[in-house]
JSON list of C-alpha atoms in Angstrom, two decimals:
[
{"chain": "A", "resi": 290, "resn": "UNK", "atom": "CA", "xyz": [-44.98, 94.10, -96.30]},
{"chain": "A", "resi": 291, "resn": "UNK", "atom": "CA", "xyz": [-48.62, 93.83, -95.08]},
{"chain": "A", "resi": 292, "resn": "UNK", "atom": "CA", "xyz": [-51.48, 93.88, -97.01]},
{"chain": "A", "resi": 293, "resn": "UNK", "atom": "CA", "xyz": [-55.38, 93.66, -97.20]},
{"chain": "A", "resi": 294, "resn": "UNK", "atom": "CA", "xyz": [-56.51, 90.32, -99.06]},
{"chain": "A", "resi": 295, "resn": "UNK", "atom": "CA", "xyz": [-59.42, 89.83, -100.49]},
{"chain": "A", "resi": 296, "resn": "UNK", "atom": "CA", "xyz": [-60.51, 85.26, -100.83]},
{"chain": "A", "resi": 297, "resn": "UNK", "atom": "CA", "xyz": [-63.13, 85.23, -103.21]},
{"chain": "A", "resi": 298, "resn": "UNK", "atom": "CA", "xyz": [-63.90, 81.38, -102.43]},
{"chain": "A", "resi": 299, "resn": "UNK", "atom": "CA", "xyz": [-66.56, 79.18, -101.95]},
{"chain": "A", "resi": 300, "resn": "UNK", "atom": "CA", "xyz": [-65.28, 76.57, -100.36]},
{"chain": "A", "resi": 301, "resn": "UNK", "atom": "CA", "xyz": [-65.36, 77.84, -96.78]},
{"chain": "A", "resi": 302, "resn": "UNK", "atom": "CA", "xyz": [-62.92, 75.18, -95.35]},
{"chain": "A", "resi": 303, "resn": "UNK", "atom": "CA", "xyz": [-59.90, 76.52, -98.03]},
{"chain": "A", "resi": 304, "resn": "UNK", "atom": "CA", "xyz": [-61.18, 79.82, -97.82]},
{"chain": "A", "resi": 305, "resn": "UNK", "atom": "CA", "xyz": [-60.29, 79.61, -93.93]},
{"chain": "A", "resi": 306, "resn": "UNK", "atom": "CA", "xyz": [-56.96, 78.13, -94.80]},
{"chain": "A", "resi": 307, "resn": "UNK", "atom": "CA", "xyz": [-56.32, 80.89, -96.51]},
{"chain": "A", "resi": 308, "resn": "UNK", "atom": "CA", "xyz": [-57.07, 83.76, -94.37]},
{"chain": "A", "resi": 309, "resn": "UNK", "atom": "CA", "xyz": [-55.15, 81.89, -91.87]},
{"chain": "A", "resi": 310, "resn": "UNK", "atom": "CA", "xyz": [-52.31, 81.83, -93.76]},
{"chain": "A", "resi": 311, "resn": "UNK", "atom": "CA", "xyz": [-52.44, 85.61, -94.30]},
{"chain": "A", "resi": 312, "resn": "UNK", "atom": "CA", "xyz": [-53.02, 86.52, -91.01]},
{"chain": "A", "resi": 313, "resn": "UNK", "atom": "CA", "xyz": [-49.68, 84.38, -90.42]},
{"chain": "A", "resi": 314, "resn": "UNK", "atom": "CA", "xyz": [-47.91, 86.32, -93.19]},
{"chain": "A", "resi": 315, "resn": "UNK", "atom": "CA", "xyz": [-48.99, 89.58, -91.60]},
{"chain": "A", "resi": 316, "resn": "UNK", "atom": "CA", "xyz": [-51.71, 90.78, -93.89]},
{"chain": "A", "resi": 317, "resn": "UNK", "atom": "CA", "xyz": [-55.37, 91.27, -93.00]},
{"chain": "A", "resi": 318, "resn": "UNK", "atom": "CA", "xyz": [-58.13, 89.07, -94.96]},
{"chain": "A", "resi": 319, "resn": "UNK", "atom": "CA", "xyz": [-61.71, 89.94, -95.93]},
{"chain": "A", "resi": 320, "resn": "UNK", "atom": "CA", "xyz": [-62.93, 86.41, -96.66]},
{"chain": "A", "resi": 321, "resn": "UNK", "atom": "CA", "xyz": [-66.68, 86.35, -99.36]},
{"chain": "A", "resi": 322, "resn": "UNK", "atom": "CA", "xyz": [-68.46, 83.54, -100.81]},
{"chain": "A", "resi": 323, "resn": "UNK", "atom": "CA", "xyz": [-69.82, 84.37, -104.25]},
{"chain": "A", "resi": 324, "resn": "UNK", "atom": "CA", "xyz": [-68.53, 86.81, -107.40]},
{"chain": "A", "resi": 325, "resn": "UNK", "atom": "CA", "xyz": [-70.95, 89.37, -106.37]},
{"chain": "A", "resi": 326, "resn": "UNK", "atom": "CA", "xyz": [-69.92, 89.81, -102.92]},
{"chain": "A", "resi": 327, "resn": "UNK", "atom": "CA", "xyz": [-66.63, 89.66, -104.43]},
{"chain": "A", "resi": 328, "resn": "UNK", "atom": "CA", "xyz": [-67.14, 92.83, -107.14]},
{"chain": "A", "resi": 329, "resn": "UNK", "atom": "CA", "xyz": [-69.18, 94.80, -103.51]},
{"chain": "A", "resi": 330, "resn": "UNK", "atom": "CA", "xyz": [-66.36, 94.34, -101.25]},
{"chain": "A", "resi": 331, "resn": "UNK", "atom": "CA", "xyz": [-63.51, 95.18, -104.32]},
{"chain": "A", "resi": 332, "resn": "UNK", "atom": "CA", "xyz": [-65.52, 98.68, -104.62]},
{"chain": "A", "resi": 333, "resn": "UNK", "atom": "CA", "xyz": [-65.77, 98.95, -101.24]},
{"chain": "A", "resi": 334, "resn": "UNK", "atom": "CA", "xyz": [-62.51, 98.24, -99.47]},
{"chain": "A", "resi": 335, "resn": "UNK", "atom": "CA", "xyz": [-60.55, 98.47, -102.53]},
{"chain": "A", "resi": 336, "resn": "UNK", "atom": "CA", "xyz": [-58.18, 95.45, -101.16]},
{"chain": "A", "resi": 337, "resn": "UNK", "atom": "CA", "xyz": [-54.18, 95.14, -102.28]},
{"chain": "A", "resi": 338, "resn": "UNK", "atom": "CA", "xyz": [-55.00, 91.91, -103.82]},
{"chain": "A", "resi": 339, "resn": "UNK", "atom": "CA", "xyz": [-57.89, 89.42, -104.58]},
{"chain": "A", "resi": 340, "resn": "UNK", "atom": "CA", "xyz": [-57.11, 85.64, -104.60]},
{"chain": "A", "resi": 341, "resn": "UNK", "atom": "CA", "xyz": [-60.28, 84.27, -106.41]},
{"chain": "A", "resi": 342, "resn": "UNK", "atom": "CA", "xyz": [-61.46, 81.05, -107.15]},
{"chain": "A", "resi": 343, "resn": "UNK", "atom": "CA", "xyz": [-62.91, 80.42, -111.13]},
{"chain": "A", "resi": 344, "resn": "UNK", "atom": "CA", "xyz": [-65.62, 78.06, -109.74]},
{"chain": "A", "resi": 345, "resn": "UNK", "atom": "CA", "xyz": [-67.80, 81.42, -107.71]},
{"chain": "A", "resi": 346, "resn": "UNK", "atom": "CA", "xyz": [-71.49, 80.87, -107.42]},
{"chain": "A", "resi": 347, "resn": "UNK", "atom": "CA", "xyz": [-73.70, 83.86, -108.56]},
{"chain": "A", "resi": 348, "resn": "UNK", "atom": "CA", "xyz": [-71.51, 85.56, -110.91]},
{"chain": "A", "resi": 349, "resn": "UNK", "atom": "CA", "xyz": [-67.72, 83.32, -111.87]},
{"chain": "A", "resi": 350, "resn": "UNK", "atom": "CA", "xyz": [-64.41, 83.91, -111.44]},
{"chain": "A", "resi": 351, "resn": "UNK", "atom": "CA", "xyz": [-64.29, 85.44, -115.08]},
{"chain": "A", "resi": 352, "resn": "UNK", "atom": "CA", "xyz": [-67.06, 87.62, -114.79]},
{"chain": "A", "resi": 353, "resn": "UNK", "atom": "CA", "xyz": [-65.28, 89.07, -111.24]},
{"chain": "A", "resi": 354, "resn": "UNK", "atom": "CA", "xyz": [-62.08, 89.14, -113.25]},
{"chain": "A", "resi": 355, "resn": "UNK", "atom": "CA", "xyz": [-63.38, 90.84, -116.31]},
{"chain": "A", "resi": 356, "resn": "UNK", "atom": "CA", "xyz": [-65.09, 93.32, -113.98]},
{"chain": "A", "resi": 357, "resn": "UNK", "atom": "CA", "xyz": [-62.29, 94.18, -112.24]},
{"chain": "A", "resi": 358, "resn": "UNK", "atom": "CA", "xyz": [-59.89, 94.82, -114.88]},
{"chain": "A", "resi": 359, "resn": "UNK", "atom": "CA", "xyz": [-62.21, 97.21, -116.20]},
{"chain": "A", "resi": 360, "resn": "UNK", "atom": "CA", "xyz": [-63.11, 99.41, -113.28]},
{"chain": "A", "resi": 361, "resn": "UNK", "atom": "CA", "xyz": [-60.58, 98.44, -110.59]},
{"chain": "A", "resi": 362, "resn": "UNK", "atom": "CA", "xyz": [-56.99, 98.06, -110.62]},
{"chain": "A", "resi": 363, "resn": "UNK", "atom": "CA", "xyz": [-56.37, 95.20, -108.03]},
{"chain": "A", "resi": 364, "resn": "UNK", "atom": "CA", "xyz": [-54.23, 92.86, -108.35]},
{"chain": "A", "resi": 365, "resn": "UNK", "atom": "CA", "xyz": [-55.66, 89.18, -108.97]},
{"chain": "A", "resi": 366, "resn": "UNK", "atom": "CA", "xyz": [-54.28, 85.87, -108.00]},
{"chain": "A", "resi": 367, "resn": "UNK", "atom": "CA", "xyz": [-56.49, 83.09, -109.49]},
{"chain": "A", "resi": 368, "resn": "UNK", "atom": "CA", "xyz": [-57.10, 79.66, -108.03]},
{"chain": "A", "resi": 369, "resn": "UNK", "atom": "CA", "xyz": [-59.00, 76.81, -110.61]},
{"chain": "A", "resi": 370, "resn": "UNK", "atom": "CA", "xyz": [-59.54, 73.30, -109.54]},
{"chain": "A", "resi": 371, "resn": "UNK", "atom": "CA", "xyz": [-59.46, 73.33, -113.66]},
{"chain": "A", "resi": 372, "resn": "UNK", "atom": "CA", "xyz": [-55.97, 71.83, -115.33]},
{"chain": "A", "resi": 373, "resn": "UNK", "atom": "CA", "xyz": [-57.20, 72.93, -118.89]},
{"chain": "A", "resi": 374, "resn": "UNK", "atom": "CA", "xyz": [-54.89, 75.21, -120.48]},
{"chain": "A", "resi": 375, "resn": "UNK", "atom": "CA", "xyz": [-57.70, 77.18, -122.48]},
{"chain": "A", "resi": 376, "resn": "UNK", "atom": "CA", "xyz": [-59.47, 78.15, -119.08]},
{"chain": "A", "resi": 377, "resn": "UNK", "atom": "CA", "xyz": [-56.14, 79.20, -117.77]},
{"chain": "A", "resi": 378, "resn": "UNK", "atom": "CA", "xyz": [-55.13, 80.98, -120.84]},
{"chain": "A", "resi": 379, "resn": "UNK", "atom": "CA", "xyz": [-58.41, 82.50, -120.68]},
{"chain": "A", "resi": 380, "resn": "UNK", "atom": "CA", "xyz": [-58.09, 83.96, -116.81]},
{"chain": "A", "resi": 381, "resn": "UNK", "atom": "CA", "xyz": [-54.58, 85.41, -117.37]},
{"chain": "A", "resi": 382, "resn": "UNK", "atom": "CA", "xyz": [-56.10, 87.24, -120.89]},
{"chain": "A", "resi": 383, "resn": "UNK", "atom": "CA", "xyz": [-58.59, 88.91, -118.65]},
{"chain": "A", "resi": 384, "resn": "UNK", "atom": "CA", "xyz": [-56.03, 90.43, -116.55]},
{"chain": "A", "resi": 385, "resn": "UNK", "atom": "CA", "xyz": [-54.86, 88.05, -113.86]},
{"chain": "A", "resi": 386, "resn": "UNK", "atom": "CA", "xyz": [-51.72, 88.41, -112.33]},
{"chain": "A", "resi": 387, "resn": "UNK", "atom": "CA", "xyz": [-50.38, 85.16, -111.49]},
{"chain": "A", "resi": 388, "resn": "UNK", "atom": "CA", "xyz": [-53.12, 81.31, -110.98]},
{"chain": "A", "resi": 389, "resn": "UNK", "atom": "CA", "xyz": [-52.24, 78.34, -108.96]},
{"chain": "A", "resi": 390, "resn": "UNK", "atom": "CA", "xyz": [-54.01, 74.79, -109.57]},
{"chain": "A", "resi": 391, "resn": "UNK", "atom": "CA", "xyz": [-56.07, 73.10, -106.43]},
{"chain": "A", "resi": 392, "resn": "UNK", "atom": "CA", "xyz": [-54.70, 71.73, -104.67]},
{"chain": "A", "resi": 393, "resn": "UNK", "atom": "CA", "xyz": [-52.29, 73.57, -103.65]},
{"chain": "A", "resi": 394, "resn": "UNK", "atom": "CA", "xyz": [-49.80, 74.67, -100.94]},
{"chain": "A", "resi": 395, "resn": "UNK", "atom": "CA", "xyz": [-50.74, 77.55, -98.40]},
{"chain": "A", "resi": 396, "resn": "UNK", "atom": "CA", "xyz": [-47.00, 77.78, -98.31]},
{"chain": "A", "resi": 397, "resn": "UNK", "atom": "CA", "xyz": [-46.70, 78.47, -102.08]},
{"chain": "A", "resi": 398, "resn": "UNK", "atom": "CA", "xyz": [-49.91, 80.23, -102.19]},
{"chain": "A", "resi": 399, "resn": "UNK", "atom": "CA", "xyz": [-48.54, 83.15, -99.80]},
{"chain": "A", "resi": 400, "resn": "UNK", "atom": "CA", "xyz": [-45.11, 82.75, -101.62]},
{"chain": "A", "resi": 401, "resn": "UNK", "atom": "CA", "xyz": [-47.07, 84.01, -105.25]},
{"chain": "A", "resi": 402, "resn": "UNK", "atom": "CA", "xyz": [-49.28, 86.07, -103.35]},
{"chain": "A", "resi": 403, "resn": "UNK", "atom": "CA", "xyz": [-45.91, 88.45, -102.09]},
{"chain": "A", "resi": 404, "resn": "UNK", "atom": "CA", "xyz": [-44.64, 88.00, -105.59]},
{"chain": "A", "resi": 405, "resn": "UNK", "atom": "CA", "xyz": [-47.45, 90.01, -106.41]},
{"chain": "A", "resi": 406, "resn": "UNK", "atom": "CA", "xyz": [-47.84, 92.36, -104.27]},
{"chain": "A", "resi": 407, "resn": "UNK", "atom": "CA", "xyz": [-44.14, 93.02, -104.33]},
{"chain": "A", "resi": 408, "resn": "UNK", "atom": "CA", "xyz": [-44.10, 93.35, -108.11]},
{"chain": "A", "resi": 409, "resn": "UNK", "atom": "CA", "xyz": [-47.48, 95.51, -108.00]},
{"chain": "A", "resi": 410, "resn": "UNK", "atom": "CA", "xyz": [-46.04, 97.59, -105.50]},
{"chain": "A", "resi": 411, "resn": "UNK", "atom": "CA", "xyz": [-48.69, 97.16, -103.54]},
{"chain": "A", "resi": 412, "resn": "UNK", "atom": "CA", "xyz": [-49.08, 96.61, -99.65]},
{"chain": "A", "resi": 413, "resn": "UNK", "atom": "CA", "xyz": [-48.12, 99.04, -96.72]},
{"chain": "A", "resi": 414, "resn": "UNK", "atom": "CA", "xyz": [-44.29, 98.98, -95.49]},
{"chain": "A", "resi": 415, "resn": "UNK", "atom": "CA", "xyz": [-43.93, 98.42, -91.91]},
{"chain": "A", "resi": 416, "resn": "UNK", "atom": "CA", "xyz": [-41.65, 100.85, -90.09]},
{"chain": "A", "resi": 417, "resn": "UNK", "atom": "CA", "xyz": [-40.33, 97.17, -88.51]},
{"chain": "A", "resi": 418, "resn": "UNK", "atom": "CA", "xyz": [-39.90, 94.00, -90.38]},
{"chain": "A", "resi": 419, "resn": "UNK", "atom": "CA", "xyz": [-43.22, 91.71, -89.75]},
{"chain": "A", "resi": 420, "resn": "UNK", "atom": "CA", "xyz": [-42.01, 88.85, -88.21]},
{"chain": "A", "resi": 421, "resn": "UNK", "atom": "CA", "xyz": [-43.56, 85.82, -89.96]},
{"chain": "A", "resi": 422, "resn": "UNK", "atom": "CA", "xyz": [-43.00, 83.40, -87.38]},
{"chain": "A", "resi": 423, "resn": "UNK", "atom": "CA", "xyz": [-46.27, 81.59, -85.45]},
{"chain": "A", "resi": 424, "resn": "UNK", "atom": "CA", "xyz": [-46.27, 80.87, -81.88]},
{"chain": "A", "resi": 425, "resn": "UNK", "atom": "CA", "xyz": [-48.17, 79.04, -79.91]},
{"chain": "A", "resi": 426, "resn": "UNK", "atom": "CA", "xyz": [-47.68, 76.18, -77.24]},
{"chain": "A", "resi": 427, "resn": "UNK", "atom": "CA", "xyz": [-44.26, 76.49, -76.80]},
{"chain": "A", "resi": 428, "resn": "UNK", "atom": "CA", "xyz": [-44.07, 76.03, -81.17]},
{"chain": "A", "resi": 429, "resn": "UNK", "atom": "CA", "xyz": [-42.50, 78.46, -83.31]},
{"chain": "A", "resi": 430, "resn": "UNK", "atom": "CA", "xyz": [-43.37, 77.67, -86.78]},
{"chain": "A", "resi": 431, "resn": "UNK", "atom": "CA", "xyz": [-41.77, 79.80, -89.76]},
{"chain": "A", "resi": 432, "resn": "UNK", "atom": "CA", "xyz": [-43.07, 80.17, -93.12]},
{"chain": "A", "resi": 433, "resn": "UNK", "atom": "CA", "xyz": [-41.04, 82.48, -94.60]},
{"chain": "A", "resi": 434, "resn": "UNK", "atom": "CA", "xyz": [-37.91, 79.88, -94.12]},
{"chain": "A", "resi": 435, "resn": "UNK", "atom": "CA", "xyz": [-39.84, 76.79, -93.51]},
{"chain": "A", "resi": 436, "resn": "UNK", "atom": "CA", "xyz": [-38.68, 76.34, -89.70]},
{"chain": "A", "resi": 437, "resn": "UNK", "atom": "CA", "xyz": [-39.96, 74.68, -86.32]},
{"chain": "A", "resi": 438, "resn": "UNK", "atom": "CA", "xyz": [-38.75, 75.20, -83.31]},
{"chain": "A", "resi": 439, "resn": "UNK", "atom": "CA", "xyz": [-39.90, 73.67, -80.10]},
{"chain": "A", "resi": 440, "resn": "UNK", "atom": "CA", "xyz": [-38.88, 74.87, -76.77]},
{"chain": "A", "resi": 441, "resn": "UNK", "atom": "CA", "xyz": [-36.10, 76.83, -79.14]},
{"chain": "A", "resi": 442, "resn": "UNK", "atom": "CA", "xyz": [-34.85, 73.62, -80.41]},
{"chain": "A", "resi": 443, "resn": "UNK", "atom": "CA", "xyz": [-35.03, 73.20, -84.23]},
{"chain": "A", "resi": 444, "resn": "UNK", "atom": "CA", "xyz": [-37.36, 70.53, -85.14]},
{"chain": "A", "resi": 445, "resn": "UNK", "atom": "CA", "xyz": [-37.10, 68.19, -88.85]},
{"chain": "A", "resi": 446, "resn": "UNK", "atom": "CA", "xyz": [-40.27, 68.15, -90.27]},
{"chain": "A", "resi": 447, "resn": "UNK", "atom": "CA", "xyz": [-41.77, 66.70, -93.38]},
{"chain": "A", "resi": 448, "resn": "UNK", "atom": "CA", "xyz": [-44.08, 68.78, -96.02]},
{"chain": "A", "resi": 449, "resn": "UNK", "atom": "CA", "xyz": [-47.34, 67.47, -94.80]},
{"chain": "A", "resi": 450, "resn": "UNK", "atom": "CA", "xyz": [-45.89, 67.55, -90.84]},
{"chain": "A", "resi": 451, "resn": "UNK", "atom": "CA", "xyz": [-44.98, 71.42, -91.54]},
{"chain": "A", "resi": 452, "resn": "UNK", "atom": "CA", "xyz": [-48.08, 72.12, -92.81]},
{"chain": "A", "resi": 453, "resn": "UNK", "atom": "CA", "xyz": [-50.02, 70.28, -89.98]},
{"chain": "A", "resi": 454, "resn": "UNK", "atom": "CA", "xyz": [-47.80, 72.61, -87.46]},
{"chain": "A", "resi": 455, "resn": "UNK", "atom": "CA", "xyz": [-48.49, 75.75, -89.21]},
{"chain": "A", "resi": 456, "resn": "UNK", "atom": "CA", "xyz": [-52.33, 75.21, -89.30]},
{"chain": "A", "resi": 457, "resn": "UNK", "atom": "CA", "xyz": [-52.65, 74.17, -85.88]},
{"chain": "A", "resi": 458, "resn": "UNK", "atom": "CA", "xyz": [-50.45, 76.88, -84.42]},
{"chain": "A", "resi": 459, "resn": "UNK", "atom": "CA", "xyz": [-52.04, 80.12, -86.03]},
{"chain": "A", "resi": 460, "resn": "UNK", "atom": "CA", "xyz": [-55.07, 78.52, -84.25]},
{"chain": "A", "resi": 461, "resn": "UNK", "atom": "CA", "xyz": [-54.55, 77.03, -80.98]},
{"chain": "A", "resi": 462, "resn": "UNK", "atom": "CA", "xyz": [-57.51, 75.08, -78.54]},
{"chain": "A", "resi": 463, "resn": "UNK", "atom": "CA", "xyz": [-59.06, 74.54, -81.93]},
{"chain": "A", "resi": 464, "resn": "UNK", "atom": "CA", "xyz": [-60.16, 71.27, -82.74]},
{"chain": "A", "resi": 465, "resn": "UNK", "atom": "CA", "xyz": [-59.50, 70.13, -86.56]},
{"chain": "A", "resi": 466, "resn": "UNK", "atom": "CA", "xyz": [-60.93, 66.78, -87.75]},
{"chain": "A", "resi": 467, "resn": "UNK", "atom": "CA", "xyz": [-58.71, 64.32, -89.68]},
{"chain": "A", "resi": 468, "resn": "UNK", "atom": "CA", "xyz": [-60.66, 65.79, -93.19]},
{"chain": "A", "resi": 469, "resn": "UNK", "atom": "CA", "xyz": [-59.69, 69.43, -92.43]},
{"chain": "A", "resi": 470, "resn": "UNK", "atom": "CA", "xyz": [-56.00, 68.21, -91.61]},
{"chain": "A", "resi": 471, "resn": "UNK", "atom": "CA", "xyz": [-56.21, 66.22, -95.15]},
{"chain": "A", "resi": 472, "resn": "UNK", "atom": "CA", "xyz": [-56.91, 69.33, -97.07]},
{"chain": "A", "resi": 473, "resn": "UNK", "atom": "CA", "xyz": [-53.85, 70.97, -95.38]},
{"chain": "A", "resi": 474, "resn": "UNK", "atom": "CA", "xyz": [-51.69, 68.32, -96.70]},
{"chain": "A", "resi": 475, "resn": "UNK", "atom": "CA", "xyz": [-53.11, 68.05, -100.40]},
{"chain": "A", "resi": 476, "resn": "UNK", "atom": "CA", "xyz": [-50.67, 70.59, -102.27]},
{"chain": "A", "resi": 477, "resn": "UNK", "atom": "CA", "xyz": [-47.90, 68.50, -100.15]},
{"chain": "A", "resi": 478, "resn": "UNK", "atom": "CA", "xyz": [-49.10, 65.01, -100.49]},
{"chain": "A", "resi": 479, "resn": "UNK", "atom": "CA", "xyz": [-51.67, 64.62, -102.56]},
{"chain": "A", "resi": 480, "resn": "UNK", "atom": "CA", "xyz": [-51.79, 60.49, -102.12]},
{"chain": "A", "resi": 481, "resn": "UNK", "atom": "CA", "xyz": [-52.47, 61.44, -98.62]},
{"chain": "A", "resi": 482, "resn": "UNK", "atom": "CA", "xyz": [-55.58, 60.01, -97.01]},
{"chain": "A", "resi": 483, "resn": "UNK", "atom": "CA", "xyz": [-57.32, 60.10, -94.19]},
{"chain": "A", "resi": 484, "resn": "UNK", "atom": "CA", "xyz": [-55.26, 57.72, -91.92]},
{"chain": "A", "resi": 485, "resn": "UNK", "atom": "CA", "xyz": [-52.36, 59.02, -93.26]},
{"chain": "A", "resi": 486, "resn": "UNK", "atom": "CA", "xyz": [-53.04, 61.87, -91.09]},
{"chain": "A", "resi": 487, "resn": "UNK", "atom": "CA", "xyz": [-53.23, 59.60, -87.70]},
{"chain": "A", "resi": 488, "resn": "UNK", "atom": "CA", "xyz": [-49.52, 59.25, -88.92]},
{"chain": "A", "resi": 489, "resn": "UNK", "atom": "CA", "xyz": [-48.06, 62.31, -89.20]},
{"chain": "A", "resi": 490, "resn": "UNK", "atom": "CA", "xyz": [-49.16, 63.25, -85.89]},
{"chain": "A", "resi": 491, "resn": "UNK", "atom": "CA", "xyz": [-47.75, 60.16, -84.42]},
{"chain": "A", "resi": 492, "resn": "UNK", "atom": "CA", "xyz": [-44.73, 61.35, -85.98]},
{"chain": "A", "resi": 493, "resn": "UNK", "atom": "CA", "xyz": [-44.93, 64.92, -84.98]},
{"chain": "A", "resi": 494, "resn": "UNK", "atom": "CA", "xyz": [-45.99, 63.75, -80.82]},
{"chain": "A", "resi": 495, "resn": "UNK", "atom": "CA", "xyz": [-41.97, 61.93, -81.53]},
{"chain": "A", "resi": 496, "resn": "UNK", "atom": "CA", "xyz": [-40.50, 65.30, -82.19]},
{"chain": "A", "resi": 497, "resn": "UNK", "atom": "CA", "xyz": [-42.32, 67.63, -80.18]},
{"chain": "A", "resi": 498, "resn": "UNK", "atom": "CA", "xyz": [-43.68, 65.50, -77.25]},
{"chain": "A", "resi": 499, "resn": "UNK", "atom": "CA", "xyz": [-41.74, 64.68, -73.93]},
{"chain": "A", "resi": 500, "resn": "UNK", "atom": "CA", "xyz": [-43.52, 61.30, -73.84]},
{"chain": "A", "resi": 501, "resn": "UNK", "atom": "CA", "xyz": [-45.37, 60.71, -77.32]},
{"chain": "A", "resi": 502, "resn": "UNK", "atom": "CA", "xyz": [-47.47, 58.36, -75.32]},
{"chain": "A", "resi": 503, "resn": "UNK", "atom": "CA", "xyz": [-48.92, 60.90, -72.72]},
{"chain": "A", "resi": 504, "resn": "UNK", "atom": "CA", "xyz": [-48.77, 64.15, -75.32]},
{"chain": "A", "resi": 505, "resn": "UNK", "atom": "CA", "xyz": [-49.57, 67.37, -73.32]},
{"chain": "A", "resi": 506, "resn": "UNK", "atom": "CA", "xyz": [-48.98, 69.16, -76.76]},
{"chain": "A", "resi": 507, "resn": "UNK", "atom": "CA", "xyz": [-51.24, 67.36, -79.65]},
{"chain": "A", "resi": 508, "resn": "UNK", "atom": "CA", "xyz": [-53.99, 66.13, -78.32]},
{"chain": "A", "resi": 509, "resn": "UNK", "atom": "CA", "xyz": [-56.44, 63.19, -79.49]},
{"chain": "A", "resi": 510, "resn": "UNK", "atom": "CA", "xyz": [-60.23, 64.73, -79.26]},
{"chain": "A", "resi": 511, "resn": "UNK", "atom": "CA", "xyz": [-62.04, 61.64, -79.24]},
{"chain": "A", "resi": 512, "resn": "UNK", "atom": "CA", "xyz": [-64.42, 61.20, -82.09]},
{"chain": "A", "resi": 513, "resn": "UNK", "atom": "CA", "xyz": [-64.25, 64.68, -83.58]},
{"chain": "A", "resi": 514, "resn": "UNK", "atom": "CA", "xyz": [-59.51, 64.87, -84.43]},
{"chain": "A", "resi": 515, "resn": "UNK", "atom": "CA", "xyz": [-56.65, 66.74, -82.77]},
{"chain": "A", "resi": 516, "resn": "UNK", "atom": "CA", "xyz": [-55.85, 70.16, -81.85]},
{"chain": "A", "resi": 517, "resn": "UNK", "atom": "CA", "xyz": [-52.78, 71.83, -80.76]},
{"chain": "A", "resi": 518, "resn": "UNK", "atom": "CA", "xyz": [-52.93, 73.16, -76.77]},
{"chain": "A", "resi": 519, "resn": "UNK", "atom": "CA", "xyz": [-51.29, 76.16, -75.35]},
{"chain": "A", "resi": 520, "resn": "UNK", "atom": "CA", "xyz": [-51.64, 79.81, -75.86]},
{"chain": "A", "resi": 521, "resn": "UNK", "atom": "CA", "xyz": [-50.43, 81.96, -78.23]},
{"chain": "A", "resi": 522, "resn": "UNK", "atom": "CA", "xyz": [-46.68, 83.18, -77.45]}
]
């Protein structure tokens, strides 16, 4: 199933997690900023889904939800960095479908998101089974069942490890920094710091690196953090 997602989120380091996560899944992603944008681009593309954040600028997560429910009939998966149960009671009253607490899991994220769209019966059917799987640098990384390959050979990987890999191989040459890395691991390992993440690539070089101390695959970019090298395929 493929789908157009709309990520109503401010934050525009999760908002990129996300759409890369969707573009991994298959789907496409139309990524705004604010609740207005939000309620403009609902009318206008009228999306599968909307995965909005409660904390919008301009007009809130409520407002876009109460407007939606009333003229729209989009599916809405809510994300709060809020634990209280009032403001989640509150979001699912206005019509939400499903709401996740930050942080969160990309992985489980895209998990609720097809529960939605599957139970909404929303989303185009391809003629062929998407194919989930990522590929870049000679890395196969699987959402859907939570596999790595490398070179075709299955590779053990933690939570936070997978979740490095997955990041890193729907977007090759590109250099994250050890903060953006940290925000992948937070639904995972949320005791995770900063250094933490110097570690889990030290173990990932020992799993996916013919000599972890001359890596041709995760590379060190001096003063700025790592990024994955190779192509897509």
């Amino acid at each position: 199933m493929c789908a157009h997602v709309l990520v109503a989120e401010d934050d525009e380091m999760q908002a990129e997690l996300i759409r890369r996560s969707l573009l991994a899944e298959g789907h496409t992603a139309t990524v705004v900023h604010d609740g207005r944008a939000a309620l403009d681009a609902a009318r206008r593309l009228a999306p599968d889904l909307v995965v909005l954040d409660l904390m919008l600028p301009v007009i809130d997560g409520f407002g876009v939800c109460r407007v939606l429910r009333r003229d729209e009939d989009i599916p809405v998966v809510m994300l709060t960095a809020r634990s209280e149960e009032d403001d989640v009671l509150l979001g699912l009253e206005l019509g939400a479908d499903d709401y996740m607490t930050k942080p969160y899991s990309p992985r489980e994220l895209m998990a609720r998101i097809r529960t939605v769209l599957r139970r909404s019966g929303r989303g185009a059917v391809a003629d062929q089974p998407e194919d989930p799987v990522v590929r870049a640098g000679g890395l196969a990384v699987d959402p859907v069942r939570h596999e790595v390959r490398c070179d075709r050979a299955p590779v053990e990987c933690t939570p936070s490890e997978f979740e490095i890999l997955l990041a890193m191989v729907a977007d090759p040459e590109r250099v994250f920094s050890r903060r953006q890395l940290l925000e992948v691991t937070r639904g995972t390992d949320r005791a995770s710091t900063e250094r933490a993440v110097d570690v889990h690539i030290m173990n990932l070089r020992r799993k996916i690196e013919a000599d972890p101390r001359r890596p041709v695959r995760l590379l060190t970019v001096f003063g700025v953090g790592y990024k994955l090298s190779g192509g897509r395929g």
